Amino acid sequence: MSSNVNRQWLFAERPEGKLGVEHFGYRESAVPTPGPGQVLVRHRVLQLMPGNRSWMQRDTYRSPLETDQVMPGYAIGEVVASNDLSFKPGDVVETMLGWQDYALASAAALKRRDTPASMEDLMGLLGLSGLTAYFGLLHVGRPRAGETLLVSAAAGGIGSVVAQLGRISGCRVVGIAGGPEKCAWLLNEVGLDAVVDYKAGDLADALSAACPNGVDLYFDNVGGRILEAALDVLKFGGRIVCCGATAHYDSDTPSRGPLGLPLKLIVKSLTMHGFANYGYGAHEREAESNLLKWLSDGSLKTFYHIVEGLEKTPEALVGMMAGMNRGMLLVRV
Amino acid sequence: MSSNVNRQWLFAERPEGKLGVEHFGYRESAVPTPGPGQVLVRHRVLQLMPGNRSWMQRDTYRSPLETDQVMPGYAIGEVVASNDLSFKPGDVVETMLGWQDYALASAAALKRRDTPASMEDLMGLLGLSGLTAYFGLLHVGRPRAGETLLVSAAAGGIGSVVAQLGRISGCRVVGIAGGPEKCAWLLNEVGLDAVVDYKAGDLADALSAACPNGVDLYFDNVGGRILEAALDVLKFGGRIVCCGATAHYDSDTPSRGPLGLPLKLIVKSLTMHGFANYGYGAHEREAESNLLKWLSDGSLKTFYHIVEGLEKTPEALVGMMAGMNRGMLLVRV
């Protein structure tokens, strides 16, 4: 591709049901020139996550998307031209400007990423999913050694880090995932203590068998019937970190709420923490430092599913919503 | 009534829908004689609360009731005969032995109540409802001066204390109640800052109008659609204390869960604390001392709806579930 073409994926249409590639549009435009105070960034790695899908649906974390806007999303890349004194060509920066080769940003909207690490690690383990796992589990869930930690979507980008951070914290870690392959991978590669395949057999029975002494801390990435089932294996005084609700994202039908709430919270004195990774900026250096330490001493592994080429981004997100990938999903632009 | 007759109200039948007096049975038996290690208690004041109704339904706080067992419930009275060295006639004690004139208890199952206060205050403000309000609001919800506190079932036994403790904590207190009379009473007698009548007009609009700057802390006694509506007026980072779910008690139909959970918790980083008043025994003296101090200095008032006569107990509970009373419902046996 010529370097004076900017490939862009657009939000074309709000899905009525499951996401498909037809809900995206494609456009090639000229690489823009930065105006006063603007910075031109060449995107190198994108991260895809279920949140991208939820933005296409309704007003959740952010305002609804407008037709033909560039699909937003986290991206990392380098500055190629700058009309702002705070950035110079070659600086590594993070943007929210999504699915395109080049993005024009105001300097104030860019986040400098000067930690010495690969673009993949900056967008993956040290990106939103890794930090969400770190803050959600360690700052909000506060696992203690000897506790049982249950994690849903354990094979996902956030779940696979949460599970490992739980092990580092001294917990017995039980994961929930769909299908025998993901479950075997979680046991053998990620190193969980037990796994529950939510697609096989009775979920309540399987959870009870995998957590014979109950669950102290449940890290929920999915909501829906898995959250309902987890409520029944939590111990008195147990905690839930609600980090995601993927069961509710890929549909235009409003979900019913979790059955038995709030009574099940009351009778077992459970606490449910809704968690979105806002307001932890002051702790990001701490998180990066710890994550890199655990990575270097081998107690933490990264699992990246890397898609080569911006052109494959829509099908990659569709595949993620269908449960195709393990670990974090990154696109090399 | 002769003192050698023990009047007893029994659980007769699990209600299919709303509670009625026909779901209770009545029996007169002889006043029992304490065996070794047993204590005979003359009940003087019972407390009725929505929990009594929930026990008749399913397995919630306790095992399901058996047909023809005496209706359980909190009661206060004095020891009339004792075969245990730790209790003597005249001692004031609390039992869970419910709707009867006399109860035979093992000494281990009795709670001594030696705080100098009336039987009504020991069962009301210093009883389960008052302590639930105290610990649920002050230990779990942790209101701070300047915050907006929203309380549902604000005219109820727990809610009317929570609202006052919120005012003592320096909060702006907004109550939710049903009907103009209760709302006027909350404003004029209990001293709330604003009130929302959930039976009048659009609940969401009324909540927004009463809480123009949003809600920091929501104390929920009801669950159901009022909990759903409250989620929308909570501020980012807001807290919910789930203390009761009366909207779910008076029915045999399993309720759907609150719509929008868990996503609404996530996007606003809300925390939902299920609270049952267990495990606070070590703090009861602190609670009694503070409640009595606020009572004596006029910053807290007691509101008792007192029913005279054990014979009226079933109709009093039916009336409570229909929203008939204000403040705490006590029965003088």
Coordinates of N, CA, C and O in Angstrom, one line a residue, chain B residues 124-143 149 157-166 168-169 217 219 221 241 243 275-277 280-295 300 328:
Chain B
G124 N -37.7 -2.2 69.0 CA -37.8 -1.3 67.9 C -36.5 -0.6 67.5 O -35.6 -1.2 66.8
L125 N -36.2 0.5 68.0 CA -35.0 1.3 67.7 C -33.7 0.5 68.0 O -32.8 0.5 67.2
L126 N -33.7 -0.3 69.1 CA -32.5 -1.0 69.5 C -32.7 -2.5 69.1 O -31.9 -3.4 69.5
G127 N -33.7 -2.8 68.3 CA -33.9 -4.2 67.9 C -33.4 -4.4 66.5 O -32.6 -3.5 65.9
L128 N -33.8 -5.4 65.8 CA -33.2 -5.8 64.5 C -33.3 -4.7 63.5 O -32.4 -4.4 62.8
S129 N -34.5 -4.0 63.4 CA -34.7 -3.0 62.3 C -33.8 -1.8 62.6 O -33.1 -1.3 61.7
G130 N -33.7 -1.4 63.8 CA -32.9 -0.2 64.2 C -31.4 -0.5 63.9 O -30.6 0.3 63.4
L131 N -31.0 -1.7 64.4 CA -29.6 -2.1 64.2 C -29.2 -2.3 62.7 O -28.1 -2.0 62.3
T132 N -30.2 -2.9 62.0 CA -30.0 -3.1 60.6 C -29.8 -1.7 59.9 O -28.9 -1.6 59.0
A133 N -30.6 -0.8 60.2 CA -30.5 0.6 59.7 C -29.1 1.2 60.1 O -28.4 1.7 59.2
Y134 N -28.7 1.0 61.3 CA -27.4 1.5 61.8 C -26.3 0.9 61.1 O -25.4 1.6 60.5
F135 N -26.2 -0.4 61.1 CA -25.0 -1.0 60.5 C -25.0 -0.9 59.0 O -24.0 -0.7 58.3
G136 N -26.2 -1.1 58.4 CA -26.3 -1.0 56.9 C -25.9 0.3 56.4 O -25.2 0.5 55.5
L137 N -26.4 1.4 57.1 CA -26.1 2.7 56.6 C -24.7 3.1 57.0 O -23.9 3.5 56.2
L138 N -24.4 3.0 58.3 CA -23.1 3.7 58.8 C -21.9 2.8 58.6 O -20.8 3.3 58.2
H139 N -22.0 1.5 58.7 CA -20.8 0.6 58.5 C -20.6 0.2 57.1 O -19.5 0.0 56.7
V140 N -21.7 0.0 56.4 CA -21.6 -0.5 55.0 C -21.7 0.7 54.0 O -20.8 0.9 53.2
G141 N -22.7 1.5 54.1 CA -22.9 2.6 53.2 C -21.9 3.7 53.4 O -21.5 4.4 52.4
R142 N -21.6 4.0 54.6 CA -20.6 5.0 55.0 C -20.9 6.4 54.4 O -20.1 6.9 53.6
P143 N -22.0 7.0 54.8 CA -22.4 8.3 54.2 C -21.4 9.3 54.7 O -20.9 9.3 55.8
L149 N -28.2 11.1 49.9 CA -28.7 9.8 50.3 C -30.1 9.6 49.8 O -31.0 10.4 50.1
G157 N -40.0 0.6 58.7 CA -39.2 0.5 60.0 C -37.7 0.8 59.8 O -37.1 1.4 60.7
I158 N -37.1 0.2 58.8 CA -35.7 0.4 58.6 C -35.5 1.8 57.9 O -34.7 2.6 58.3
G159 N -36.3 2.1 56.9 CA -36.1 3.3 56.1 C -36.2 4.5 56.9 O -35.4 5.5 56.7
S160 N -37.1 4.6 57.8 CA -37.3 5.8 58.6 C -36.2 6.1 59.5 O -35.9 7.2 59.9
V161 N -35.5 5.0 60.0 CA -34.3 5.2 60.8 C -33.1 5.6 59.9 O -32.3 6.5 60.2
V162 N -33.0 4.9 58.8 CA -31.9 5.2 57.8 C -31.9 6.6 57.4 O -30.9 7.3 57.4
A163 N -33.1 7.1 57.1 CA -33.2 8.5 56.7 C -32.7 9.5 57.7 O -32.0 10.4 57.5
Q164 N -33.1 9.2 59.0 CA -32.7 10.1 60.1 C -31.2 10.0 60.3 O -30.5 11.0 60.6
L165 N -30.6 8.8 60.2 CA -29.2 8.6 60.4 C -28.4 9.3 59.3 O -27.3 9.8 59.5
G166 N -29.0 9.3 58.1 CA -28.4 10.1 57.0 C -28.4 11.6 57.3 O -27.4 12.2 57.0
I168 N -28.3 12.9 60.3 CA -27.3 13.1 61.3 C -25.9 13.1 60.7 O -25.0 13.7 61.2
S169 N -25.7 12.3 59.6 CA -24.4 12.2 59.0 C -24.1 13.4 58.1 O -23.1 13.4 57.4
L217 N -25.4 7.7 47.4 CA -25.6 6.5 48.2 C -27.1 6.2 48.1 O -27.9 7.0 48.5
F219 N -29.9 3.5 49.6 CA -30.2 2.5 50.5 C -31.5 1.8 50.1 O -32.6 2.4 50.1
N221 N -34.4 -0.9 50.1 CA -35.2 -1.9 50.9 C -36.2 -2.7 50.1 O -36.9 -3.5 50.6
V241 N -26.6 0.1 49.0 CA -26.7 -0.9 50.1 C -28.0 -1.6 49.8 O -29.1 -1.0 49.9
C243 N -30.6 -3.9 51.2 CA -30.9 -4.3 52.5 C -32.1 -5.2 52.5 O -32.3 -6.0 53.4
F275 N -26.5 -6.7 52.1 CA -26.3 -6.5 53.5 C -27.4 -7.3 54.3 O -28.6 -7.0 54.1
A276 N -27.0 -8.2 55.1 CA -27.8 -8.8 56.1 C -27.1 -8.6 57.4 O -25.9 -8.7 57.5
N277 N -27.9 -8.3 58.4 CA -27.3 -7.9 59.7 C -26.7 -9.1 60.4 O -27.2 -9.5 61.5
Y280 N -22.3 -8.4 63.3 CA -22.0 -7.1 63.9 C -22.2 -7.1 65.4 O -22.2 -6.1 66.0
G281 N -22.3 -8.3 66.0 CA -22.5 -8.4 67.4 C -21.5 -7.6 68.2 O -21.9 -7.0 69.2
A282 N -20.3 -7.6 67.8 CA -19.2 -6.9 68.6 C -19.5 -5.4 68.6 O -18.9 -4.7 69.4
H283 N -20.3 -4.9 67.6 CA -20.5 -3.5 67.6 C -21.9 -3.1 68.2 O -22.3 -1.9 68.0
E284 N -22.6 -4.0 68.7 CA -24.0 -3.7 69.2 C -24.0 -2.6 70.3 O -24.9 -1.8 70.3
R285 N -23.1 -2.7 71.2 CA -23.0 -1.7 72.3 C -22.8 -0.3 71.7 O -23.4 0.6 72.2
E286 N -21.9 -0.2 70.8 CA -21.6 1.1 70.1 C -22.9 1.6 69.5 O -23.3 2.8 69.7
A287 N -23.6 0.7 68.8 CA -24.8 1.1 68.1 C -25.9 1.6 69.1 O -26.5 2.7 69.0
E288 N -26.1 0.8 70.2 CA -27.1 1.1 71.2 C -26.8 2.5 71.8 O -27.6 3.3 72.0
S289 N -25.5 2.6 72.1 CA -25.1 3.9 72.8 C -25.3 5.1 71.9 O -25.8 6.1 72.4
N290 N -24.9 5.0 70.6 CA -25.2 6.1 69.7 C -26.6 6.4 69.5 O -27.1 7.5 69.5
L291 N -27.4 5.3 69.3 CA -28.8 5.5 69.0 C -29.5 6.2 70.2 O -30.3 7.1 70.0
L292 N -29.2 5.7 71.4 CA -29.8 6.3 72.6 C -29.4 7.7 72.8 O -30.2 8.6 73.2
K293 N -28.1 8.0 72.5 CA -27.6 9.4 72.6 C -28.4 10.3 71.6 O -28.9 11.4 72.0
W294 N -28.6 9.9 70.4 CA -29.3 10.7 69.4 C -30.8 10.8 69.8 O -31.4 11.8 69.5
L295 N -31.3 9.7 70.4 CA -32.7 9.8 70.8 C -32.8 10.8 71.9 O -33.8 11.6 71.9
L300 N -32.9 12.2 66.7 CA -33.5 11.0 66.2 C -34.8 10.8 66.9 O -34.9 10.9 68.1
M328 N -41.9 1.6 62.5 CA -41.8 0.2 62.9 C -43.1 -0.4 63.4 O -43.8 0.3 64.1

